[in-house]
Amino acid sequence: MSAYRNIFSLNKTAFFLATAILPLGSVYAQTIPSLKDTFKKDFGIGTALNNAQIDERDPKMTEFIVSQFNMATPENIMKSALIHPGWDTYNFEMADKLVAFGKKHNIKINGHTLIWHSQLPPFIRGIKSADSIRTFFTEHIKTVAGRYDGKVLSWDVVNEALNEDGTMRKSVFLQYLGDDFVTEAFRLAQQAAPKTELYYNDYNNEQPAKRAGCIELIKKIKAAGVRIDGVGIQGHWHVGKVPLKDIEESILQYLALGVKVMFTELDIEVLPRNFQGADVGQRMTANAQSNPYPEALPDSVQQQLAADYEALFKLFLKHKDKVTRVTFWGVNDANSWLNNWPIRGRTSYPLLFDRNNQPKPAFEKVIALKK
């Protein structure tokens, strides 16, 4: 067992003495290598934050986040359903707290997301005219992006606008605004937030067909004279099936378009699933086989997860001159959305830290790449 993990094996008395002497939370910070420091010369290391973490309700968790990550993306609070709940109503409370959290702890914030077909405000369902959809679309981007210009590093301007075959998803925006809505979203964001980087974000856009559609989308935006600074590959993959060749080819092809490349929502699913990707609309039926590891992850799966993360980070390091950020979708396994999707109540283990913020074998493998 690595030396930095031994602290968690101390008996209760020794651990109490250690935490009594050291500042709150510093046991974690001083005994576990820092991801952000390990890769500080390579790329940013980010995480997704939930409301409790943004609110700093647990000082030890805050200390841990600050020790490990130098970038952060909000899980939900900047999605339109929450930040724009009524036609003329905005709720900036939690988003403002996130910006303050980033400033306080020297963590760069990625805004997520301005335009997405999911998690829309309820009032959108009652709109039946293109003029009203366009008004919402325009005012939402101008108001939200404008408020945080210069306060966030970047925005996921449009999220998940493509189908798996690379065609445009049949969203409310495509229906009422046509297939130029993505270009228009970037045009509006460029006007409202000139000091903010602008990204397109999607899952499975490392797969050849969807990648081709994403490339055409980027070319179309650029051909219109509109700024797009980067493309986010979400990175929701499955243990033992990480598509390393497709990922590498995507890095190279996106870079050739003159945009930055980042991995924006990284996690590796270890539970059974009958489809690939991250379409929140998809669901599976719970059964006896769907939650196979309720108490702990078997060592064989744990080692495969570690091997997958090691291979991924080898690839990221190979292209560190091209990859600007790697963001994990959650701080630890307890925070992962995969505990509740596509089946609620499962116990998932997709990240580098377990439910107590202790490093897993995958973490050790990733850190060892820089030794």
mmCIF file of C-alpha atoms in Angstrom:
data_model
loop_
_atom_site.group_PDB
_atom_site.id
_atom_site.type_symbol
_atom_site.label_atom_id
_atom_site.label_comp_id
_atom_site.label_asym_id
_atom_site.label_seq_id
_atom_site.Cartn_x
_atom_site.Cartn_y
_atom_site.Cartn_z
ATOM 1 C CA MET A 1 0.000 0.000 0.000
ATOM 2 C CA SER A 2 1.343 3.422 -0.913
ATOM 3 C CA ALA A 3 2.601 5.586 1.901
ATOM 4 C CA TYR A 4 -0.018 8.283 1.377
ATOM 5 C CA ARG A 5 -2.800 5.781 1.978
ATOM 6 C CA ASN A 6 -1.415 4.565 5.299
ATOM 7 C CA ILE A 7 -2.956 7.509 7.115
ATOM 8 C CA PHE A 8 -6.383 5.951 6.572
ATOM 9 C CA SER A 9 -5.219 2.724 8.251
ATOM 10 C CA LEU A 10 -4.251 4.427 11.531
ATOM 11 C CA ASN A 11 -6.156 3.301 14.604
ATOM 12 C CA LYS A 12 -8.824 5.679 15.850
ATOM 13 C CA THR A 13 -6.664 7.165 18.609
ATOM 14 C CA ALA A 14 -3.765 7.940 16.286
ATOM 15 C CA PHE A 15 -6.109 9.408 13.681
ATOM 16 C CA PHE A 16 -7.754 11.602 16.326
ATOM 17 C CA LEU A 17 -4.350 12.903 17.431
ATOM 18 C CA ALA A 18 -3.363 13.582 13.838
ATOM 19 C CA THR A 19 -6.505 15.563 13.091
ATOM 20 C CA ALA A 20 -6.311 17.410 16.408
ATOM 21 C CA ILE A 21 -2.817 18.665 15.596
ATOM 22 C CA LEU A 22 -3.315 19.473 11.911
ATOM 23 C CA PRO A 23 -5.699 22.133 10.531
ATOM 24 C CA LEU A 24 -9.143 20.930 9.532
ATOM 25 C CA GLY A 25 -9.005 18.926 6.329
ATOM 26 C CA SER A 26 -5.230 19.042 5.991
ATOM 27 C CA VAL A 27 -4.881 15.303 6.665
ATOM 28 C CA TYR A 28 -6.258 14.791 3.169
ATOM 29 C CA ALA A 29 -4.242 17.578 1.616
ATOM 30 C CA GLN A 30 -0.925 16.487 3.140
ATOM 31 C CA THR A 31 -1.175 12.739 2.664
ATOM 32 C CA ILE A 32 -2.674 12.365 -0.818
ATOM 33 C CA PRO A 33 -0.808 13.674 -3.856
ATOM 34 C CA SER A 34 -2.617 16.479 -5.617
ATOM 35 C CA LEU A 35 -3.986 15.847 -9.099
ATOM 36 C CA LYS A 36 -3.813 19.517 -9.978
ATOM 37 C CA ASP A 37 -0.191 19.793 -8.836
ATOM 38 C CA THR A 38 0.833 16.520 -10.467
ATOM 39 C CA PHE A 39 -0.439 17.681 -13.863
ATOM 40 C CA LYS A 40 0.105 21.428 -13.440
ATOM 41 C CA LYS A 41 2.492 21.565 -16.403
ATOM 42 C CA ASP A 42 0.214 19.450 -18.582
ATOM 43 C CA PHE A 43 -3.470 20.453 -18.366
ATOM 44 C CA GLY A 44 -6.084 21.697 -15.931
ATOM 45 C CA ILE A 45 -7.770 19.214 -13.595
ATOM 46 C CA GLY A 46 -11.440 19.878 -12.950
ATOM 47 C CA THR A 47 -14.445 18.459 -11.155
ATOM 48 C CA ALA A 48 -18.216 18.912 -11.163
ATOM 49 C CA LEU A 49 -19.606 20.587 -8.045
ATOM 50 C CA ASN A 50 -23.027 20.148 -6.445
ATOM 51 C CA ASN A 51 -24.893 22.653 -4.287
ATOM 52 C CA ALA A 52 -23.538 21.396 -0.959
ATOM 53 C CA GLN A 53 -19.977 21.673 -2.218
ATOM 54 C CA ILE A 54 -20.522 25.151 -3.651
ATOM 55 C CA ASP A 55 -22.081 26.185 -0.328
ATOM 56 C CA GLU A 56 -19.027 24.790 1.513
ATOM 57 C CA ARG A 57 -21.264 22.928 3.967
ATOM 58 C CA ASP A 58 -18.497 20.440 4.784
ATOM 59 C CA PRO A 59 -15.140 22.146 5.492
ATOM 60 C CA LYS A 60 -13.208 18.888 4.992
ATOM 61 C CA MET A 61 -14.790 18.412 1.583
ATOM 62 C CA THR A 62 -13.908 21.987 0.642
ATOM 63 C CA GLU A 63 -10.322 21.430 1.698
ATOM 64 C CA PHE A 64 -10.176 18.250 -0.332
ATOM 65 C CA ILE A 65 -11.633 19.874 -3.462
ATOM 66 C CA VAL A 66 -9.216 22.789 -3.240
ATOM 67 C CA SER A 67 -6.264 20.435 -2.769
ATOM 68 C CA GLN A 68 -7.098 18.311 -5.820
ATOM 69 C CA PHE A 69 -8.716 20.529 -8.477
ATOM 70 C CA ASN A 70 -8.015 23.870 -10.133
ATOM 71 C CA MET A 71 -11.105 23.969 -12.374
ATOM 72 C CA ALA A 72 -14.795 23.355 -11.687
ATOM 73 C CA THR A 73 -18.073 22.951 -13.565
ATOM 74 C CA PRO A 74 -21.494 23.205 -11.883
ATOM 75 C CA GLU A 75 -23.529 20.015 -12.116
ATOM 76 C CA ASN A 76 -26.892 21.742 -12.467
ATOM 77 C CA ILE A 77 -27.174 25.292 -11.170
ATOM 78 C CA MET A 78 -26.431 27.072 -14.447
ATOM 79 C CA LYS A 79 -28.821 24.960 -16.511
ATOM 80 C CA SER A 80 -31.776 26.978 -17.714
ATOM 81 C CA ALA A 81 -34.436 25.268 -15.587
ATOM 82 C CA LEU A 82 -32.712 26.511 -12.444
ATOM 83 C CA ILE A 83 -31.150 29.798 -13.461
ATOM 84 C CA HIS A 84 -34.139 30.959 -15.573
ATOM 85 C CA PRO A 85 -37.225 29.390 -13.942
ATOM 86 C CA GLY A 86 -39.783 31.937 -15.203
ATOM 87 C CA TRP A 87 -40.200 33.931 -18.396
ATOM 88 C CA ASP A 88 -39.011 37.139 -16.722
ATOM 89 C CA THR A 89 -37.406 35.476 -13.693
ATOM 90 C CA TYR A 90 -33.766 34.603 -13.131
ATOM 91 C CA ASN A 91 -32.241 33.014 -10.045
ATOM 92 C CA PHE A 92 -28.540 33.770 -9.853
ATOM 93 C CA GLU A 93 -28.005 32.939 -6.181
ATOM 94 C CA MET A 94 -26.163 29.633 -6.546
ATOM 95 C CA ALA A 95 -24.345 30.639 -9.738
ATOM 96 C CA ASP A 96 -23.051 33.745 -7.972
ATOM 97 C CA LYS A 97 -21.910 31.551 -5.078
ATOM 98 C CA LEU A 98 -20.059 29.314 -7.538
ATOM 99 C CA VAL A 99 -18.230 32.293 -9.019
ATOM 100 C CA ALA A 100 -17.349 33.472 -5.513
ATOM 101 C CA PHE A 101 -16.148 29.949 -4.619
ATOM 102 C CA GLY A 102 -13.847 29.961 -7.631
ATOM 103 C CA LYS A 103 -12.441 33.383 -6.834
ATOM 104 C CA LYS A 104 -11.882 32.495 -3.168
ATOM 105 C CA HIS A 105 -10.076 29.235 -3.904
ATOM 106 C CA ASN A 106 -8.313 30.113 -7.178
ATOM 107 C CA ILE A 107 -10.424 27.640 -9.156
ATOM 108 C CA LYS A 108 -11.387 28.496 -12.739
ATOM 109 C CA ILE A 109 -15.084 28.069 -13.526
ATOM 110 C CA ASN A 110 -16.564 26.550 -16.669
ATOM 111 C CA GLY A 111 -20.178 27.664 -17.183
ATOM 112 C CA HIS A 112 -22.522 24.771 -18.001
ATOM 113 C CA THR A 113 -24.631 25.243 -20.057
ATOM 114 C CA LEU A 114 -26.366 28.038 -22.007
ATOM 115 C CA ILE A 115 -28.387 26.033 -24.558
ATOM 116 C CA TRP A 116 -29.415 22.419 -23.960
ATOM 117 C CA HIS A 117 -32.536 20.542 -25.021
ATOM 118 C CA SER A 118 -32.891 18.990 -21.544
ATOM 119 C CA GLN A 119 -33.597 20.544 -18.121
ATOM 120 C CA LEU A 120 -35.456 23.438 -19.711
ATOM 121 C CA PRO A 121 -37.764 25.690 -17.688
ATOM 122 C CA PRO A 122 -41.312 24.272 -17.450
ATOM 123 C CA PHE A 123 -42.789 27.284 -19.234
ATOM 124 C CA ILE A 124 -41.024 26.244 -22.455
ATOM 125 C CA ARG A 125 -43.541 23.419 -22.872
ATOM 126 C CA GLY A 126 -46.314 25.951 -23.268
ATOM 127 C CA ILE A 127 -44.594 27.929 -26.015
ATOM 128 C CA LYS A 128 -45.825 27.170 -29.523
ATOM 129 C CA SER A 129 -44.393 30.019 -31.592
ATOM 130 C CA ALA A 130 -40.973 30.461 -33.147
ATOM 131 C CA ASP A 131 -40.911 34.149 -32.122
ATOM 132 C CA SER A 132 -41.352 33.291 -28.446
ATOM 133 C CA ILE A 133 -38.723 30.542 -28.541
ATOM 134 C CA ARG A 134 -36.326 32.937 -30.238
ATOM 135 C CA THR A 135 -37.002 35.586 -27.609
ATOM 136 C CA PHE A 136 -36.275 33.123 -24.803
ATOM 137 C CA PHE A 137 -33.176 31.865 -26.612
ATOM 138 C CA THR A 138 -31.796 35.338 -27.239
ATOM 139 C CA GLU A 139 -32.574 36.884 -23.865
ATOM 140 C CA HIS A 140 -31.351 33.840 -21.953
ATOM 141 C CA ILE A 141 -27.943 33.849 -23.630
ATOM 142 C CA LYS A 142 -27.529 37.620 -23.424
ATOM 143 C CA THR A 143 -28.561 37.789 -19.766
ATOM 144 C CA VAL A 144 -26.728 34.774 -18.370
ATOM 145 C CA ALA A 145 -23.552 34.922 -20.457
ATOM 146 C CA GLY A 146 -23.398 38.679 -20.037
ATOM 147 C CA ARG A 147 -23.682 38.505 -16.254
ATOM 148 C CA TYR A 148 -20.656 36.237 -15.961
ATOM 149 C CA ASP A 149 -18.434 37.648 -18.703
ATOM 150 C CA GLY A 150 -14.921 37.808 -17.334
ATOM 151 C CA LYS A 151 -16.047 35.977 -14.177
ATOM 152 C CA VAL A 152 -15.997 32.483 -15.672
ATOM 153 C CA LEU A 153 -13.236 31.096 -17.858
ATOM 154 C CA SER A 154 -15.566 29.491 -20.368
ATOM 155 C CA TRP A 155 -19.098 28.501 -21.358
ATOM 156 C CA ASP A 156 -20.482 25.317 -22.809
ATOM 157 C CA VAL A 157 -22.530 27.435 -25.181
ATOM 158 C CA VAL A 158 -24.435 24.533 -26.744
ATOM 159 C CA ASN A 159 -24.651 21.070 -25.210
ATOM 160 C CA GLU A 160 -25.528 17.821 -27.005
ATOM 161 C CA ALA A 161 -27.075 19.143 -30.225
ATOM 162 C CA LEU A 162 -26.212 16.028 -32.245
ATOM 163 C CA ASN A 163 -27.609 12.533 -32.727
ATOM 164 C CA GLU A 164 -25.344 9.484 -32.732
ATOM 165 C CA ASP A 165 -25.192 9.502 -36.539
ATOM 166 C CA GLY A 166 -24.000 13.108 -36.579
ATOM 167 C CA THR A 167 -27.315 14.650 -37.655
ATOM 168 C CA MET A 168 -28.970 17.413 -35.658
ATOM 169 C CA ARG A 169 -31.003 16.319 -32.658
ATOM 170 C CA LYS A 170 -34.741 17.087 -32.961
ATOM 171 C CA SER A 171 -34.836 19.536 -30.070
ATOM 172 C CA VAL A 172 -37.243 22.395 -29.451
ATOM 173 C CA PHE A 173 -34.535 24.732 -30.758
ATOM 174 C CA LEU A 174 -34.122 22.844 -34.016
ATOM 175 C CA GLN A 175 -37.900 22.644 -34.408
ATOM 176 C CA TYR A 176 -38.543 26.369 -34.044
ATOM 177 C CA LEU A 177 -35.232 28.027 -34.967
ATOM 178 C CA GLY A 178 -33.809 25.710 -37.632
ATOM 179 C CA ASP A 179 -30.378 24.156 -37.931
ATOM 180 C CA ASP A 180 -28.602 27.520 -37.678
ATOM 181 C CA PHE A 181 -29.513 27.811 -33.989
ATOM 182 C CA VAL A 182 -26.073 26.553 -32.877
ATOM 183 C CA THR A 183 -24.262 29.206 -34.908
ATOM 184 C CA GLU A 184 -26.662 31.840 -33.592
ATOM 185 C CA ALA A 185 -26.084 30.718 -30.002
ATOM 186 C CA PHE A 186 -22.332 31.219 -30.428
ATOM 187 C CA ARG A 187 -22.900 34.581 -32.130
ATOM 188 C CA LEU A 188 -24.995 35.805 -29.199
ATOM 189 C CA ALA A 189 -22.559 34.402 -26.640
ATOM 190 C CA GLN A 190 -19.669 36.083 -28.430
ATOM 191 C CA GLN A 191 -21.465 39.419 -28.205
ATOM 192 C CA ALA A 192 -22.511 38.992 -24.583
ATOM 193 C CA ALA A 193 -19.281 37.489 -23.277
ATOM 194 C CA PRO A 194 -16.284 38.727 -25.285
ATOM 195 C CA LYS A 195 -13.877 37.850 -22.444
ATOM 196 C CA THR A 196 -15.109 34.257 -22.096
ATOM 197 C CA GLU A 197 -14.027 31.155 -24.021
ATOM 198 C CA LEU A 198 -16.860 29.493 -25.956
ATOM 199 C CA TYR A 199 -17.166 25.709 -26.323
ATOM 200 C CA TYR A 200 -19.385 23.111 -27.941
ATOM 201 C CA ASN A 201 -19.882 20.115 -25.610
ATOM 202 C CA ASP A 202 -21.176 16.594 -26.378
ATOM 203 C CA TYR A 203 -20.898 12.912 -25.505
ATOM 204 C CA ASN A 204 -19.770 10.198 -27.945
ATOM 205 C CA ASN A 205 -18.347 12.894 -30.210
ATOM 206 C CA GLU A 206 -15.170 10.846 -30.317
ATOM 207 C CA GLN A 207 -17.119 8.198 -32.269
ATOM 208 C CA PRO A 208 -16.563 8.505 -36.060
ATOM 209 C CA ALA A 209 -20.131 9.311 -37.194
ATOM 210 C CA LYS A 210 -20.901 11.771 -34.423
ATOM 211 C CA ARG A 211 -17.405 13.234 -34.693
ATOM 212 C CA ALA A 212 -18.044 13.939 -38.380
ATOM 213 C CA GLY A 213 -21.229 15.784 -37.471
ATOM 214 C CA CYS A 214 -19.397 17.748 -34.788
ATOM 215 C CA ILE A 215 -16.676 18.717 -37.246
ATOM 216 C CA GLU A 216 -19.278 19.984 -39.715
ATOM 217 C CA LEU A 217 -20.923 21.971 -36.922
ATOM 218 C CA ILE A 218 -17.619 23.626 -36.001
ATOM 219 C CA LYS A 219 -16.843 24.392 -39.644
ATOM 220 C CA LYS A 220 -20.280 25.936 -40.086
ATOM 221 C CA ILE A 221 -19.818 28.217 -37.070
ATOM 222 C CA LYS A 222 -16.403 29.320 -38.274
ATOM 223 C CA ALA A 223 -17.609 29.840 -41.849
ATOM 224 C CA ALA A 224 -20.196 32.279 -40.506
ATOM 225 C CA GLY A 225 -17.408 34.340 -38.961
ATOM 226 C CA VAL A 226 -18.479 33.397 -35.442
ATOM 227 C CA ARG A 227 -16.050 32.540 -32.672
ATOM 228 C CA ILE A 228 -15.821 29.024 -31.228
ATOM 229 C CA ASP A 229 -12.803 28.370 -29.017
ATOM 230 C CA GLY A 230 -13.041 24.696 -28.181
ATOM 231 C CA VAL A 231 -14.845 21.384 -28.251
ATOM 232 C CA GLY A 232 -15.574 19.318 -25.170
ATOM 233 C CA ILE A 233 -15.541 15.533 -25.339
ATOM 234 C CA GLN A 234 -17.558 14.505 -22.305
ATOM 235 C CA GLY A 235 -15.881 11.142 -21.715
ATOM 236 C CA HIS A 236 -18.716 9.024 -20.284
ATOM 237 C CA TRP A 237 -17.205 5.625 -21.062
ATOM 238 C CA HIS A 238 -17.589 2.034 -19.847
ATOM 239 C CA VAL A 239 -15.015 -0.076 -18.033
ATOM 240 C CA GLY A 240 -13.033 -2.289 -20.394
ATOM 241 C CA LYS A 241 -14.441 -0.466 -23.433
ATOM 242 C CA VAL A 242 -12.730 2.919 -23.479
ATOM 243 C CA PRO A 243 -12.317 3.797 -27.209
ATOM 244 C CA LEU A 244 -8.702 4.948 -27.059
ATOM 245 C CA LYS A 245 -8.077 4.958 -30.830
ATOM 246 C CA ASP A 246 -11.206 6.995 -31.526
ATOM 247 C CA ILE A 247 -10.308 9.417 -28.736
ATOM 248 C CA GLU A 248 -6.831 9.989 -30.142
ATOM 249 C CA GLU A 249 -8.125 10.468 -33.663
ATOM 250 C CA SER A 250 -10.685 12.954 -32.368
ATOM 251 C CA ILE A 251 -8.048 14.997 -30.545
ATOM 252 C CA LEU A 252 -6.105 15.297 -33.784
ATOM 253 C CA GLN A 253 -9.093 16.061 -36.014
ATOM 254 C CA TYR A 254 -10.580 18.687 -33.712
ATOM 255 C CA LEU A 255 -7.216 20.343 -33.227
ATOM 256 C CA ALA A 256 -6.845 20.546 -37.012
ATOM 257 C CA LEU A 257 -9.911 22.812 -37.022
ATOM 258 C CA GLY A 258 -8.072 25.309 -34.832
ATOM 259 C CA VAL A 259 -10.091 24.699 -31.653
ATOM 260 C CA LYS A 260 -9.007 23.627 -28.190
ATOM 261 C CA VAL A 261 -9.834 20.121 -26.989
ATOM 262 C CA MET A 262 -10.887 19.232 -23.463
ATOM 263 C CA PHE A 263 -12.446 16.279 -21.648
ATOM 264 C CA THR A 264 -15.321 17.757 -19.747
ATOM 265 C CA GLU A 265 -17.330 15.126 -17.832
ATOM 266 C CA LEU A 266 -15.019 12.162 -17.351
ATOM 267 C CA ASP A 267 -16.205 9.026 -15.590
ATOM 268 C CA ILE A 268 -15.985 5.298 -16.349
ATOM 269 C CA GLU A 269 -19.128 3.248 -15.719
ATOM 270 C CA VAL A 270 -18.571 -0.127 -14.021
ATOM 271 C CA LEU A 271 -22.205 -1.246 -13.811
ATOM 272 C CA PRO A 272 -24.223 -3.130 -16.468
ATOM 273 C CA ARG A 273 -25.755 -1.000 -19.188
ATOM 274 C CA ASN A 274 -27.251 -1.907 -22.562
ATOM 275 C CA PHE A 275 -26.342 1.314 -24.369
ATOM 276 C CA GLN A 276 -23.428 3.712 -24.726
ATOM 277 C CA GLY A 277 -23.266 7.441 -24.085
ATOM 278 C CA ALA A 278 -25.008 9.851 -21.738
ATOM 279 C CA ASP A 279 -28.491 10.618 -23.029
ATOM 280 C CA VAL A 280 -30.326 11.579 -19.832
ATOM 281 C CA GLY A 281 -33.616 10.588 -21.452
ATOM 282 C CA GLN A 282 -32.626 6.924 -21.582
ATOM 283 C CA ARG A 283 -33.570 4.564 -18.760
ATOM 284 C CA MET A 284 -33.140 0.924 -17.814
ATOM 285 C CA THR A 285 -35.373 -1.329 -15.721
ATOM 286 C CA ALA A 286 -34.041 -2.333 -12.322
ATOM 287 C CA ASN A 287 -33.584 -6.044 -11.763
ATOM 288 C CA ALA A 288 -31.469 -8.448 -9.731
ATOM 289 C CA GLN A 289 -28.513 -8.037 -12.067
ATOM 290 C CA SER A 290 -28.542 -4.261 -12.458
ATOM 291 C CA ASN A 291 -26.845 -3.408 -9.139
ATOM 292 C CA PRO A 292 -24.228 -6.158 -8.783
ATOM 293 C CA TYR A 293 -21.835 -4.433 -6.356
ATOM 294 C CA PRO A 294 -23.933 -2.828 -3.574
ATOM 295 C CA GLU A 295 -21.207 -3.198 -0.932
ATOM 296 C CA ALA A 296 -17.871 -3.031 -2.779
ATOM 297 C CA LEU A 297 -16.287 -3.285 -6.196
ATOM 298 C CA PRO A 298 -14.641 -6.666 -6.892
ATOM 299 C CA ASP A 299 -10.870 -6.477 -7.183
ATOM 300 C CA SER A 300 -10.918 -7.662 -10.800
ATOM 301 C CA VAL A 301 -13.183 -4.750 -11.813
ATOM 302 C CA GLN A 302 -11.213 -2.335 -9.648
ATOM 303 C CA GLN A 303 -8.029 -3.302 -11.463
ATOM 304 C CA GLN A 304 -9.672 -2.971 -14.881
ATOM 305 C CA LEU A 305 -10.898 0.498 -13.913
ATOM 306 C CA ALA A 306 -7.362 1.395 -12.856
ATOM 307 C CA ALA A 307 -5.940 0.094 -16.137
ATOM 308 C CA ASP A 308 -8.489 2.106 -18.127
ATOM 309 C CA TYR A 309 -7.699 5.346 -16.315
ATOM 310 C CA GLU A 310 -3.975 4.697 -16.685
ATOM 311 C CA ALA A 311 -4.359 4.192 -20.436
ATOM 312 C CA LEU A 312 -6.511 7.307 -20.744
ATOM 313 C CA PHE A 313 -4.058 9.527 -18.911
ATOM 314 C CA LYS A 314 -1.164 8.109 -20.918
ATOM 315 C CA LEU A 315 -3.055 9.289 -23.993
ATOM 316 C CA PHE A 316 -3.809 12.691 -22.457
ATOM 317 C CA LEU A 317 -0.135 13.133 -21.570
ATOM 318 C CA LYS A 318 0.915 12.094 -25.070
ATOM 319 C CA HIS A 319 -1.185 14.980 -26.365
ATOM 320 C CA LYS A 320 -0.698 17.400 -23.471
ATOM 321 C CA ASP A 321 0.130 20.129 -25.975
ATOM 322 C CA LYS A 322 -3.370 19.728 -27.384
ATOM 323 C CA VAL A 323 -5.549 18.845 -24.354
ATOM 324 C CA THR A 324 -6.269 21.851 -22.146
ATOM 325 C CA ARG A 325 -8.473 20.350 -19.418
ATOM 326 C CA VAL A 326 -9.575 17.054 -17.892
ATOM 327 C CA THR A 327 -12.689 17.411 -15.726
ATOM 328 C CA PHE A 328 -14.144 14.528 -13.700
ATOM 329 C CA TRP A 329 -17.932 14.453 -13.393
ATOM 330 C CA GLY A 330 -17.988 14.422 -9.606
ATOM 331 C CA VAL A 331 -15.504 14.682 -6.754
ATOM 332 C CA ASN A 332 -15.949 11.109 -5.548
ATOM 333 C CA ASP A 333 -18.037 7.993 -6.172
ATOM 334 C CA ALA A 334 -20.798 9.151 -3.817
ATOM 335 C CA ASN A 335 -21.315 12.300 -5.893
ATOM 336 C CA SER A 336 -21.566 10.544 -9.259
ATOM 337 C CA TRP A 337 -24.763 10.891 -11.261
ATOM 338 C CA LEU A 338 -24.253 7.254 -12.288
ATOM 339 C CA ASN A 339 -25.620 6.156 -8.903
ATOM 340 C CA ASN A 340 -29.044 7.251 -10.172
ATOM 341 C CA TRP A 341 -28.838 6.966 -13.968
ATOM 342 C CA PRO A 342 -30.031 5.115 -15.986
ATOM 343 C CA ILE A 343 -31.414 3.315 -12.892
ATOM 344 C CA ARG A 344 -32.058 5.083 -9.599
ATOM 345 C CA GLY A 345 -30.403 3.851 -6.425
ATOM 346 C CA ARG A 346 -27.500 1.884 -7.838
ATOM 347 C CA THR A 347 -24.048 1.916 -6.221
ATOM 348 C CA SER A 348 -21.514 3.037 -8.797
ATOM 349 C CA TYR A 349 -17.740 3.437 -8.635
ATOM 350 C CA PRO A 350 -16.702 5.462 -11.695
ATOM 351 C CA LEU A 351 -14.194 7.987 -10.314
ATOM 352 C CA LEU A 352 -10.687 8.131 -8.798
ATOM 353 C CA PHE A 353 -11.830 8.648 -5.196
ATOM 354 C CA ASP A 354 -14.167 6.430 -3.152
ATOM 355 C CA ARG A 355 -17.101 7.623 -1.072
ATOM 356 C CA ASN A 356 -14.781 8.814 1.707
ATOM 357 C CA ASN A 357 -12.423 10.702 -0.628
ATOM 358 C CA GLN A 358 -9.860 7.943 -0.294
ATOM 359 C CA PRO A 359 -7.757 7.244 -3.412
ATOM 360 C CA LYS A 360 -8.564 4.129 -5.400
ATOM 361 C CA PRO A 361 -6.076 2.014 -7.387
ATOM 362 C CA ALA A 362 -7.051 4.082 -10.445
ATOM 363 C CA PHE A 363 -5.805 7.229 -8.695
ATOM 364 C CA GLU A 364 -2.486 5.558 -7.872
ATOM 365 C CA LYS A 365 -2.032 4.462 -11.482
ATOM 366 C CA VAL A 366 -2.748 7.964 -12.784
ATOM 367 C CA ILE A 367 -0.398 9.656 -10.312
ATOM 368 C CA ALA A 368 2.356 7.109 -11.001
ATOM 369 C CA LEU A 369 2.497 8.216 -14.647
ATOM 370 C CA LYS A 370 4.273 11.394 -13.534
ATOM 371 C CA LYS A 371 6.777 9.787 -11.174
#
